[in-house]
Amino acid sequence: IANRIKKKKKAKILSRIVQSKKLLLDRGFTSTLLETEDIHLKRRTEEAKLELEIRKWAMEKNIAQDSGQSFIPPSIRKTIDEKIKQDIQNAKELLKLRKEK
């Protein structure tokens, strides 16, 4: 349900953007002004995404603390997972080399 709501909100926002651009072009605004508007819009959406991610981290941290576990931020978790995958891949390659000998 939450994904549907997010998609609807995104669709509404995008339709508003298209409408506002059409209105600005009709009023004689140049494309450079529209480009700066796009830059500001991208910045605002990135800030909103970051804020949402921070809220998720805070929720995860609260859940982890309530259950008595230590909290590892998702970015660190991702790095650790990538390193573990790389170590597994290296170990598999070493096993192949040993079998070939």
PDB file of N, CA and C in Angstrom:
ATOM      1  N   ILE A   1       0.835  -1.189   0.000  1.00  0.00           N
ATOM      2  CA  ILE A   1       0.000   0.000   0.000  1.00  0.00           C
ATOM      3  C   ILE A   1       0.876   1.248   0.000  1.00  0.00           C
ATOM      4  N   ALA A   2       1.951   1.203   0.792  1.00  0.00           N
ATOM      5  CA  ALA A   2       2.836   2.369   0.872  1.00  0.00           C
ATOM      6  C   ALA A   2       3.476   2.663  -0.478  1.00  0.00           C
ATOM      7  N   ASN A   3       3.826   1.607  -1.232  1.00  0.00           N
ATOM      8  CA  ASN A   3       4.432   1.815  -2.551  1.00  0.00           C
ATOM      9  C   ASN A   3       3.448   2.458  -3.511  1.00  0.00           C
ATOM     10  N   ARG A   4       2.186   2.045  -3.427  1.00  0.00           N
ATOM     11  CA  ARG A   4       1.172   2.655  -4.302  1.00  0.00           C
ATOM     12  C   ARG A   4       1.018   4.133  -3.998  1.00  0.00           C
ATOM     13  N   ILE A   5       1.002   4.460  -2.701  1.00  0.00           N
ATOM     14  CA  ILE A   5       0.869   5.861  -2.310  1.00  0.00           C
ATOM     15  C   ILE A   5       2.064   6.660  -2.818  1.00  0.00           C
ATOM     16  N   LYS A   6       3.277   6.097  -2.675  1.00  0.00           N
ATOM     17  CA  LYS A   6       4.475   6.777  -3.159  1.00  0.00           C
ATOM     18  C   LYS A   6       4.404   6.999  -4.667  1.00  0.00           C
ATOM     19  N   LYS A   7       3.955   5.968  -5.405  1.00  0.00           N
ATOM     20  CA  LYS A   7       3.856   6.093  -6.859  1.00  0.00           C
ATOM     21  C   LYS A   7       2.850   7.168  -7.245  1.00  0.00           C
ATOM     22  N   LYS A   8       1.710   7.206  -6.529  1.00  0.00           N
ATOM     23  CA  LYS A   8       0.702   8.226  -6.827  1.00  0.00           C
ATOM     24  C   LYS A   8       1.244   9.615  -6.541  1.00  0.00           C
ATOM     25  N   LYS A   9       1.964   9.765  -5.416  1.00  0.00           N
ATOM     26  CA  LYS A   9       2.538  11.066  -5.086  1.00  0.00           C
ATOM     27  C   LYS A   9       3.552  11.492  -6.143  1.00  0.00           C
ATOM     28  N   LYS A  10       4.404  10.545  -6.568  1.00  0.00           N
ATOM     29  CA  LYS A  10       5.390  10.859  -7.603  1.00  0.00           C
ATOM     30  C   LYS A  10       4.702  11.264  -8.898  1.00  0.00           C
ATOM     31  N   ALA A  11       3.643  10.537  -9.255  1.00  0.00           N
ATOM     32  CA  ALA A  11       2.917  10.849 -10.485  1.00  0.00           C
ATOM     33  C   ALA A  11       2.301  12.239 -10.404  1.00  0.00           C
ATOM     34  N   LYS A  12       1.732  12.578  -9.246  1.00  0.00           N
ATOM     35  CA  LYS A  12       1.145  13.909  -9.077  1.00  0.00           C
ATOM     36  C   LYS A  12       2.216  14.989  -9.188  1.00  0.00           C
ATOM     37  N   ILE A  13       3.337  14.752  -8.526  1.00  0.00           N
ATOM     38  CA  ILE A  13       4.424  15.733  -8.565  1.00  0.00           C
ATOM     39  C   ILE A  13       4.927  15.919  -9.989  1.00  0.00           C
ATOM     40  N   LEU A  14       5.128  14.799 -10.703  1.00  0.00           N
ATOM     41  CA  LEU A  14       5.614  14.896 -12.083  1.00  0.00           C
ATOM     42  C   LEU A  14       4.612  15.609 -12.978  1.00  0.00           C
ATOM     43  N   SER A  15       3.323  15.344 -12.792  1.00  0.00           N
ATOM     44  CA  SER A  15       2.321  16.024 -13.618  1.00  0.00           C
ATOM     45  C   SER A  15       2.307  17.518 -13.311  1.00  0.00           C
ATOM     46  N   ARG A  16       2.488  17.884 -12.033  1.00  0.00           N
ATOM     47  CA  ARG A  16       2.558  19.303 -11.675  1.00  0.00           C
ATOM     48  C   ARG A  16       3.771  19.963 -12.306  1.00  0.00           C
ATOM     49  N   ILE A  17       4.885  19.235 -12.327  1.00  0.00           N
ATOM     50  CA  ILE A  17       6.103  19.782 -12.932  1.00  0.00           C
ATOM     51  C   ILE A  17       5.881  20.052 -14.413  1.00  0.00           C
ATOM     52  N   VAL A  18       5.286  19.084 -15.092  1.00  0.00           N
ATOM     53  CA  VAL A  18       5.024  19.249 -16.524  1.00  0.00           C
ATOM     54  C   VAL A  18       4.090  20.428 -16.753  1.00  0.00           C
ATOM     55  N   GLN A  19       3.039  20.528 -15.948  1.00  0.00           N
ATOM     56  CA  GLN A  19       2.095  21.639 -16.095  1.00  0.00           C
ATOM     57  C   GLN A  19       2.777  22.976 -15.834  1.00  0.00           C
ATOM     58  N   SER A  20       3.598  23.045 -14.775  1.00  0.00           N
ATOM     59  CA  SER A  20       4.263  24.307 -14.453  1.00  0.00           C
ATOM     60  C   SER A  20       5.249  24.697 -15.553  1.00  0.00           C
ATOM     61  N   LYS A  21       5.930  23.707 -16.133  1.00  0.00           N
ATOM     62  CA  LYS A  21       6.854  24.015 -17.225  1.00  0.00           C
ATOM     63  C   LYS A  21       6.101  24.564 -18.433  1.00  0.00           C
ATOM     64  N   LYS A  22       4.961  23.947 -18.733  1.00  0.00           N
ATOM     65  CA  LYS A  22       4.162  24.433 -19.862  1.00  0.00           C
ATOM     66  C   LYS A  22       3.705  25.864 -19.617  1.00  0.00           C
ATOM     67  N   LEU A  23       3.252  26.143 -18.393  1.00  0.00           N
ATOM     68  CA  LEU A  23       2.817  27.502 -18.066  1.00  0.00           C
ATOM     69  C   LEU A  23       3.968  28.495 -18.187  1.00  0.00           C
ATOM     70  N   LEU A  24       5.135  28.115 -17.682  1.00  0.00           N
ATOM     71  CA  LEU A  24       6.284  29.014 -17.762  1.00  0.00           C
ATOM     72  C   LEU A  24       6.692  29.268 -19.210  1.00  0.00           C
ATOM     73  N   LEU A  25       6.668  28.224 -20.030  1.00  0.00           N
ATOM     74  CA  LEU A  25       7.006  28.413 -21.444  1.00  0.00           C
ATOM     75  C   LEU A  25       5.976  29.296 -22.131  1.00  0.00           C
ATOM     76  N   ASP A  26       4.702  29.121 -21.780  1.00  0.00           N
ATOM     77  CA  ASP A  26       3.653  29.954 -22.361  1.00  0.00           C
ATOM     78  C   ASP A  26       3.828  31.418 -21.971  1.00  0.00           C
ATOM     79  N   ARG A  27       4.351  31.657 -20.792  1.00  0.00           N
ATOM     80  CA  ARG A  27       4.542  33.034 -20.321  1.00  0.00           C
ATOM     81  C   ARG A  27       5.837  33.648 -20.836  1.00  0.00           C
ATOM     82  N   GLY A  28       6.635  32.868 -21.557  1.00  0.00           N
ATOM     83  CA  GLY A  28       7.832  33.424 -22.177  1.00  0.00           C
ATOM     84  C   GLY A  28       9.117  33.192 -21.405  1.00  0.00           C
ATOM     85  N   PHE A  29       9.092  32.315 -20.424  1.00  0.00           N
ATOM     86  CA  PHE A  29      10.329  32.010 -19.711  1.00  0.00           C
ATOM     87  C   PHE A  29      11.255  31.213 -20.624  1.00  0.00           C
ATOM     88  N   THR A  30      12.536  31.409 -20.433  1.00  0.00           N
ATOM     89  CA  THR A  30      13.510  30.714 -21.274  1.00  0.00           C
ATOM     90  C   THR A  30      13.801  29.324 -20.719  1.00  0.00           C
ATOM     91  N   SER A  31      14.420  28.525 -21.548  1.00  0.00           N
ATOM     92  CA  SER A  31      14.739  27.159 -21.135  1.00  0.00           C
ATOM     93  C   SER A  31      15.802  27.137 -20.037  1.00  0.00           C
ATOM     94  N   THR A  32      16.676  28.173 -19.993  1.00  0.00           N
ATOM     95  CA  THR A  32      17.692  28.191 -18.931  1.00  0.00           C
ATOM     96  C   THR A  32      17.047  28.336 -17.562  1.00  0.00           C
ATOM     97  N   LEU A  33      15.984  29.116 -17.481  1.00  0.00           N
ATOM     98  CA  LEU A  33      15.267  29.231 -16.207  1.00  0.00           C
ATOM     99  C   LEU A  33      14.650  27.896 -15.825  1.00  0.00           C
ATOM    100  N   LEU A  34      14.143  27.192 -16.829  1.00  0.00           N
ATOM    101  CA  LEU A  34      13.567  25.877 -16.551  1.00  0.00           C
ATOM    102  C   LEU A  34      14.647  24.901 -16.091  1.00  0.00           C
ATOM    103  N   GLU A  35      15.842  25.021 -16.661  1.00  0.00           N
ATOM    104  CA  GLU A  35      16.942  24.146 -16.242  1.00  0.00           C
ATOM    105  C   GLU A  35      17.325  24.411 -14.793  1.00  0.00           C
ATOM    106  N   THR A  36      17.380  25.696 -14.403  1.00  0.00           N
ATOM    107  CA  THR A  36      17.698  25.992 -13.003  1.00  0.00           C
ATOM    108  C   THR A  36      16.591  25.482 -12.088  1.00  0.00           C
ATOM    109  N   GLU A  37      15.356  25.557 -12.552  1.00  0.00           N
ATOM    110  CA  GLU A  37      14.242  25.010 -11.768  1.00  0.00           C
ATOM    111  C   GLU A  37      14.415  23.500 -11.610  1.00  0.00           C
ATOM    112  N   ASP A  38      14.852  22.834 -12.677  1.00  0.00           N
ATOM    113  CA  ASP A  38      15.104  21.387 -12.609  1.00  0.00           C
ATOM    114  C   ASP A  38      16.207  21.068 -11.600  1.00  0.00           C
ATOM    115  N   ILE A  39      17.251  21.882 -11.586  1.00  0.00           N
ATOM    116  CA  ILE A  39      18.353  21.664 -10.648  1.00  0.00           C
ATOM    117  C   ILE A  39      17.850  21.769  -9.211  1.00  0.00           C
ATOM    118  N   HIS A  40      17.050  22.810  -8.951  1.00  0.00           N
ATOM    119  CA  HIS A  40      16.512  22.980  -7.600  1.00  0.00           C
ATOM    120  C   HIS A  40      15.576  21.838  -7.236  1.00  0.00           C
ATOM    121  N   LEU A  41      14.795  21.390  -8.206  1.00  0.00           N
ATOM    122  CA  LEU A  41      13.873  20.282  -7.956  1.00  0.00           C
ATOM    123  C   LEU A  41      14.647  19.005  -7.636  1.00  0.00           C
ATOM    124  N   LYS A  42      15.706  18.735  -8.393  1.00  0.00           N
ATOM    125  CA  LYS A  42      16.535  17.552  -8.127  1.00  0.00           C
ATOM    126  C   LYS A  42      17.145  17.620  -6.732  1.00  0.00           C
ATOM    127  N   ARG A  43      17.619  18.804  -6.368  1.00  0.00           N
ATOM    128  CA  ARG A  43      18.215  18.975  -5.044  1.00  0.00           C
ATOM    129  C   ARG A  43      17.181  18.703  -3.951  1.00  0.00           C
ATOM    130  N   ARG A  44      15.971  19.232  -4.135  1.00  0.00           N
ATOM    131  CA  ARG A  44      14.917  19.014  -3.135  1.00  0.00           C
ATOM    132  C   ARG A  44      14.528  17.545  -3.048  1.00  0.00           C
ATOM    133  N   THR A  45      14.450  16.861  -4.191  1.00  0.00           N
ATOM    134  CA  THR A  45      14.091  15.441  -4.149  1.00  0.00           C
ATOM    135  C   THR A  45      15.204  14.620  -3.505  1.00  0.00           C
ATOM    136  N   GLU A  46      16.472  14.979  -3.777  1.00  0.00           N
ATOM    137  CA  GLU A  46      17.589  14.281  -3.138  1.00  0.00           C
ATOM    138  C   GLU A  46      17.573  14.494  -1.631  1.00  0.00           C
ATOM    139  N   GLU A  47      17.271  15.732  -1.206  1.00  0.00           N
ATOM    140  CA  GLU A  47      17.193  16.009   0.228  1.00  0.00           C
ATOM    141  C   GLU A  47      16.066  15.216   0.870  1.00  0.00           C
ATOM    142  N   ALA A  48      14.934  15.110   0.172  1.00  0.00           N
ATOM    143  CA  ALA A  48      13.802  14.347   0.703  1.00  0.00           C
ATOM    144  C   ALA A  48      14.156  12.866   0.819  1.00  0.00           C
ATOM    145  N   LYS A  49      14.856  12.328  -0.191  1.00  0.00           N
ATOM    146  CA  LYS A  49      15.282  10.922  -0.137  1.00  0.00           C
ATOM    147  C   LYS A  49      16.232  10.691   1.031  1.00  0.00           C
ATOM    148  N   LEU A  50      17.179  11.612   1.218  1.00  0.00           N
ATOM    149  CA  LEU A  50      18.138  11.488   2.311  1.00  0.00           C
ATOM    150  C   LEU A  50      17.427  11.539   3.660  1.00  0.00           C
ATOM    151  N   GLU A  51      16.473  12.447   3.787  1.00  0.00           N
ATOM    152  CA  GLU A  51      15.713  12.558   5.030  1.00  0.00           C
ATOM    153  C   GLU A  51      14.938  11.274   5.306  1.00  0.00           C
ATOM    154  N   LEU A  52      14.334  10.704   4.269  1.00  0.00           N
ATOM    155  CA  LEU A  52      13.601   9.447   4.421  1.00  0.00           C
ATOM    156  C   LEU A  52      14.544   8.323   4.838  1.00  0.00           C
ATOM    157  N   GLU A  53      15.730   8.282   4.237  1.00  0.00           N
ATOM    158  CA  GLU A  53      16.714   7.255   4.577  1.00  0.00           C
ATOM    159  C   GLU A  53      17.168   7.398   6.029  1.00  0.00           C
ATOM    160  N   ILE A  54      17.368   8.634   6.467  1.00  0.00           N
ATOM    161  CA  ILE A  54      17.774   8.872   7.855  1.00  0.00           C
ATOM    162  C   ILE A  54      16.677   8.428   8.811  1.00  0.00           C
ATOM    163  N   ARG A  55      15.427   8.687   8.446  1.00  0.00           N
ATOM    164  CA  ARG A  55      14.310   8.231   9.285  1.00  0.00           C
ATOM    165  C   ARG A  55      14.289   6.710   9.380  1.00  0.00           C
ATOM    166  N   LYS A  56      14.527   6.035   8.252  1.00  0.00           N
ATOM    167  CA  LYS A  56      14.568   4.568   8.259  1.00  0.00           C
ATOM    168  C   LYS A  56      15.690   4.073   9.167  1.00  0.00           C
ATOM    169  N   TRP A  57      16.863   4.721   9.070  1.00  0.00           N
ATOM    170  CA  TRP A  57      17.991   4.337   9.914  1.00  0.00           C
ATOM    171  C   TRP A  57      17.627   4.500  11.386  1.00  0.00           C
ATOM    172  N   ALA A  58      16.964   5.622  11.704  1.00  0.00           N
ATOM    173  CA  ALA A  58      16.581   5.869  13.098  1.00  0.00           C
ATOM    174  C   ALA A  58      15.622   4.789  13.589  1.00  0.00           C
ATOM    175  N   MET A  59      14.668   4.400  12.732  1.00  0.00           N
ATOM    176  CA  MET A  59      13.732   3.339  13.111  1.00  0.00           C
ATOM    177  C   MET A  59      14.478   2.028  13.327  1.00  0.00           C
ATOM    178  N   GLU A  60      15.394   1.703  12.414  1.00  0.00           N
ATOM    179  CA  GLU A  60      16.188   0.477  12.551  1.00  0.00           C
ATOM    180  C   GLU A  60      17.023   0.514  13.828  1.00  0.00           C
ATOM    181  N   LYS A  61      17.581   1.689  14.127  1.00  0.00           N
ATOM    182  CA  LYS A  61      18.405   1.822  15.327  1.00  0.00           C
ATOM    183  C   LYS A  61      17.563   1.594  16.578  1.00  0.00           C
ATOM    184  N   ASN A  62      16.367   2.169  16.606  1.00  0.00           N
ATOM    185  CA  ASN A  62      15.485   1.974  17.757  1.00  0.00           C
ATOM    186  C   ASN A  62      15.108   0.514  17.919  1.00  0.00           C
ATOM    187  N   ILE A  63      14.798  -0.149  16.807  1.00  0.00           N
ATOM    188  CA  ILE A  63      14.433  -1.569  16.854  1.00  0.00           C
ATOM    189  C   ILE A  63      15.614  -2.391  17.361  1.00  0.00           C
ATOM    190  N   ALA A  64      16.814  -2.082  16.861  1.00  0.00           N
ATOM    191  CA  ALA A  64      18.009  -2.825  17.275  1.00  0.00           C
ATOM    192  C   ALA A  64      18.295  -2.612  18.758  1.00  0.00           C
ATOM    193  N   GLN A  65      18.158  -1.379  19.216  1.00  0.00           N
ATOM    194  CA  GLN A  65      18.426  -1.097  20.624  1.00  0.00           C
ATOM    195  C   GLN A  65      17.388  -1.756  21.524  1.00  0.00           C
ATOM    196  N   ASP A  66      16.134  -1.762  21.086  1.00  0.00           N
ATOM    197  CA  ASP A  66      15.082  -2.398  21.878  1.00  0.00           C
ATOM    198  C   ASP A  66      15.310  -3.896  22.004  1.00  0.00           C
ATOM    199  N   SER A  67      15.859  -4.506  20.958  1.00  0.00           N
ATOM    200  CA  SER A  67      16.098  -5.951  20.988  1.00  0.00           C
ATOM    201  C   SER A  67      17.468  -6.294  21.591  1.00  0.00           C
ATOM    202  N   GLY A  68      18.236  -5.282  21.972  1.00  0.00           N
ATOM    203  CA  GLY A  68      19.527  -5.522  22.612  1.00  0.00           C
ATOM    204  C   GLY A  68      20.669  -5.761  21.643  1.00  0.00           C
ATOM    205  N   GLN A  69      20.450  -5.522  20.361  1.00  0.00           N
ATOM    206  CA  GLN A  69      21.500  -5.710  19.363  1.00  0.00           C
ATOM    207  C   GLN A  69      22.213  -4.387  19.114  1.00  0.00           C
ATOM    208  N   SER A  70      23.404  -4.477  18.536  1.00  0.00           N
ATOM    209  CA  SER A  70      24.103  -3.254  18.161  1.00  0.00           C
ATOM    210  C   SER A  70      23.672  -2.862  16.754  1.00  0.00           C
ATOM    211  N   PHE A  71      23.582  -1.568  16.513  1.00  0.00           N
ATOM    212  CA  PHE A  71      23.105  -1.052  15.228  1.00  0.00           C
ATOM    213  C   PHE A  71      24.276  -0.815  14.292  1.00  0.00           C
ATOM    214  N   ILE A  72      24.143  -1.343  13.075  1.00  0.00           N
ATOM    215  CA  ILE A  72      25.132  -1.110  12.019  1.00  0.00           C
ATOM    216  C   ILE A  72      24.413  -0.361  10.897  1.00  0.00           C
ATOM    217  N   PRO A  73      24.850   0.862  10.573  1.00  0.00           N
ATOM    218  CA  PRO A  73      24.185   1.627   9.515  1.00  0.00           C
ATOM    219  C   PRO A  73      24.181   0.868   8.188  1.00  0.00           C
ATOM    220  N   PRO A  74      23.124   1.053   7.382  1.00  0.00           N
ATOM    221  CA  PRO A  74      23.001   0.324   6.111  1.00  0.00           C
ATOM    222  C   PRO A  74      24.187   0.506   5.173  1.00  0.00           C
ATOM    223  N   SER A  75      24.770   1.698   5.126  1.00  0.00           N
ATOM    224  CA  SER A  75      25.905   1.917   4.217  1.00  0.00           C
ATOM    225  C   SER A  75      27.096   1.051   4.627  1.00  0.00           C
ATOM    226  N   ILE A  76      27.324   0.931   5.930  1.00  0.00           N
ATOM    227  CA  ILE A  76      28.421   0.087   6.409  1.00  0.00           C
ATOM    228  C   ILE A  76      28.086  -1.378   6.163  1.00  0.00           C
ATOM    229  N   ARG A  77      26.810  -1.731   6.409  1.00  0.00           N
ATOM    230  CA  ARG A  77      26.364  -3.103   6.158  1.00  0.00           C
ATOM    231  C   ARG A  77      26.597  -3.489   4.706  1.00  0.00           C
ATOM    232  N   LYS A  78      26.287  -2.555   3.804  1.00  0.00           N
ATOM    233  CA  LYS A  78      26.454  -2.811   2.369  1.00  0.00           C
ATOM    234  C   LYS A  78      27.928  -3.054   2.042  1.00  0.00           C
ATOM    235  N   THR A  79      28.800  -2.226   2.604  1.00  0.00           N
ATOM    236  CA  THR A  79      30.240  -2.385   2.375  1.00  0.00           C
ATOM    237  C   THR A  79      30.730  -3.723   2.904  1.00  0.00           C
ATOM    238  N   ILE A  80      30.270  -4.080   4.099  1.00  0.00           N
ATOM    239  CA  ILE A  80      30.672  -5.360   4.695  1.00  0.00           C
ATOM    240  C   ILE A  80      30.196  -6.518   3.822  1.00  0.00           C
ATOM    241  N   ASP A  81      28.934  -6.447   3.365  1.00  0.00           N
ATOM    242  CA  ASP A  81      28.394  -7.505   2.507  1.00  0.00           C
ATOM    243  C   ASP A  81      29.207  -7.651   1.226  1.00  0.00           C
ATOM    244  N   GLU A  82      29.598  -6.516   0.630  1.00  0.00           N
ATOM    245  CA  GLU A  82      30.396  -6.565  -0.597  1.00  0.00           C
ATOM    246  C   GLU A  82      31.758  -7.210  -0.339  1.00  0.00           C
ATOM    247  N   LYS A  83      32.366  -6.872   0.798  1.00  0.00           N
ATOM    248  CA  LYS A  83      33.672  -7.455   1.127  1.00  0.00           C
ATOM    249  C   LYS A  83      33.549  -8.952   1.373  1.00  0.00           C
ATOM    250  N   ILE A  84      32.476  -9.364   2.041  1.00  0.00           N
ATOM    251  CA  ILE A  84      32.258 -10.792   2.287  1.00  0.00           C
ATOM    252  C   ILE A  84      32.078 -11.528   0.964  1.00  0.00           C
ATOM    253  N   LYS A  85      31.288 -10.954   0.053  1.00  0.00           N
ATOM    254  CA  LYS A  85      31.088 -11.575  -1.260  1.00  0.00           C
ATOM    255  C   LYS A  85      32.416 -11.699  -2.002  1.00  0.00           C
ATOM    256  N   GLN A  86      33.236 -10.653  -1.930  1.00  0.00           N
ATOM    257  CA  GLN A  86      34.542 -10.676  -2.593  1.00  0.00           C
ATOM    258  C   GLN A  86      35.432 -11.751  -1.987  1.00  0.00           C
ATOM    259  N   ASP A  87      35.408 -11.872  -0.652  1.00  0.00           N
ATOM    260  CA  ASP A  87      36.205 -12.911   0.015  1.00  0.00           C
ATOM    261  C   ASP A  87      35.753 -14.304  -0.400  1.00  0.00           C
ATOM    262  N   ILE A  88      34.445 -14.509  -0.498  1.00  0.00           N
ATOM    263  CA  ILE A  88      33.914 -15.807  -0.929  1.00  0.00           C
ATOM    264  C   ILE A  88      34.364 -16.113  -2.349  1.00  0.00           C
ATOM    265  N   GLN A  89      34.297 -15.104  -3.224  1.00  0.00           N
ATOM    266  CA  GLN A  89      34.721 -15.278  -4.616  1.00  0.00           C
ATOM    267  C   GLN A  89      36.205 -15.633  -4.683  1.00  0.00           C
ATOM    268  N   ASN A  90      37.019 -14.945  -3.887  1.00  0.00           N
ATOM    269  CA  ASN A  90      38.462 -15.230  -3.867  1.00  0.00           C
ATOM    270  C   ASN A  90      38.729 -16.646  -3.373  1.00  0.00           C
ATOM    271  N   ALA A  91      37.985 -17.072  -2.353  1.00  0.00           N
ATOM    272  CA  ALA A  91      38.161 -18.426  -1.820  1.00  0.00           C
ATOM    273  C   ALA A  91      37.792 -19.475  -2.866  1.00  0.00           C
ATOM    274  N   LYS A  92      36.728 -19.228  -3.615  1.00  0.00           N
ATOM    275  CA  LYS A  92      36.323 -20.163  -4.671  1.00  0.00           C
ATOM    276  C   LYS A  92      37.404 -20.267  -5.744  1.00  0.00           C
ATOM    277  N   GLU A  93      37.981 -19.126  -6.109  1.00  0.00           N
ATOM    278  CA  GLU A  93      39.039 -19.128  -7.119  1.00  0.00           C
ATOM    279  C   GLU A  93      40.269 -19.891  -6.621  1.00  0.00           C
ATOM    280  N   LEU A  94      40.611 -19.728  -5.347  1.00  0.00           N
ATOM    281  CA  LEU A  94      41.746 -20.463  -4.778  1.00  0.00           C
ATOM    282  C   LEU A  94      41.486 -21.965  -4.785  1.00  0.00           C
ATOM    283  N   LEU A  95      40.259 -22.360  -4.463  1.00  0.00           N
ATOM    284  CA  LEU A  95      39.919 -23.784  -4.493  1.00  0.00           C
ATOM    285  C   LEU A  95      40.046 -24.352  -5.902  1.00  0.00           C
ATOM    286  N   LYS A  96      39.609 -23.586  -6.894  1.00  0.00           N
ATOM    287  CA  LYS A  96      39.725 -24.035  -8.285  1.00  0.00           C
ATOM    288  C   LYS A  96      41.190 -24.215  -8.667  1.00  0.00           C
ATOM    289  N   LEU A  97      42.024 -23.253  -8.271  1.00  0.00           N
ATOM    290  CA  LEU A  97      43.451 -23.344  -8.589  1.00  0.00           C
ATOM    291  C   LEU A  97      44.089 -24.556  -7.919  1.00  0.00           C
ATOM    292  N   ARG A  98      43.714 -24.834  -6.695  1.00  0.00           N
ATOM    293  CA  ARG A  98      44.277 -25.989  -5.984  1.00  0.00           C
ATOM    294  C   ARG A  98      43.823 -27.299  -6.615  1.00  0.00           C
ATOM    295  N   LYS A  99      42.580 -27.344  -7.057  1.00  0.00           N
ATOM    296  CA  LYS A  99      42.068 -28.561  -7.697  1.00  0.00           C
ATOM    297  C   LYS A  99      42.764 -28.812  -9.028  1.00  0.00           C
ATOM    298  N   GLU A 100      43.082 -27.736  -9.750  1.00  0.00           N
ATOM    299  CA  GLU A 100      43.750 -27.870 -11.040  1.00  0.00           C
ATOM    300  C   GLU A 100      45.175 -28.394 -10.881  1.00  0.00           C
ATOM    301  N   LYS A 101      45.829 -28.090  -9.779  1.00  0.00           N
ATOM    302  CA  LYS A 101      47.213 -28.545  -9.554  1.00  0.00           C
ATOM    303  C   LYS A 101      47.176 -29.985  -9.224  1.00  0.00           C
TER     304      LYS A 101
END
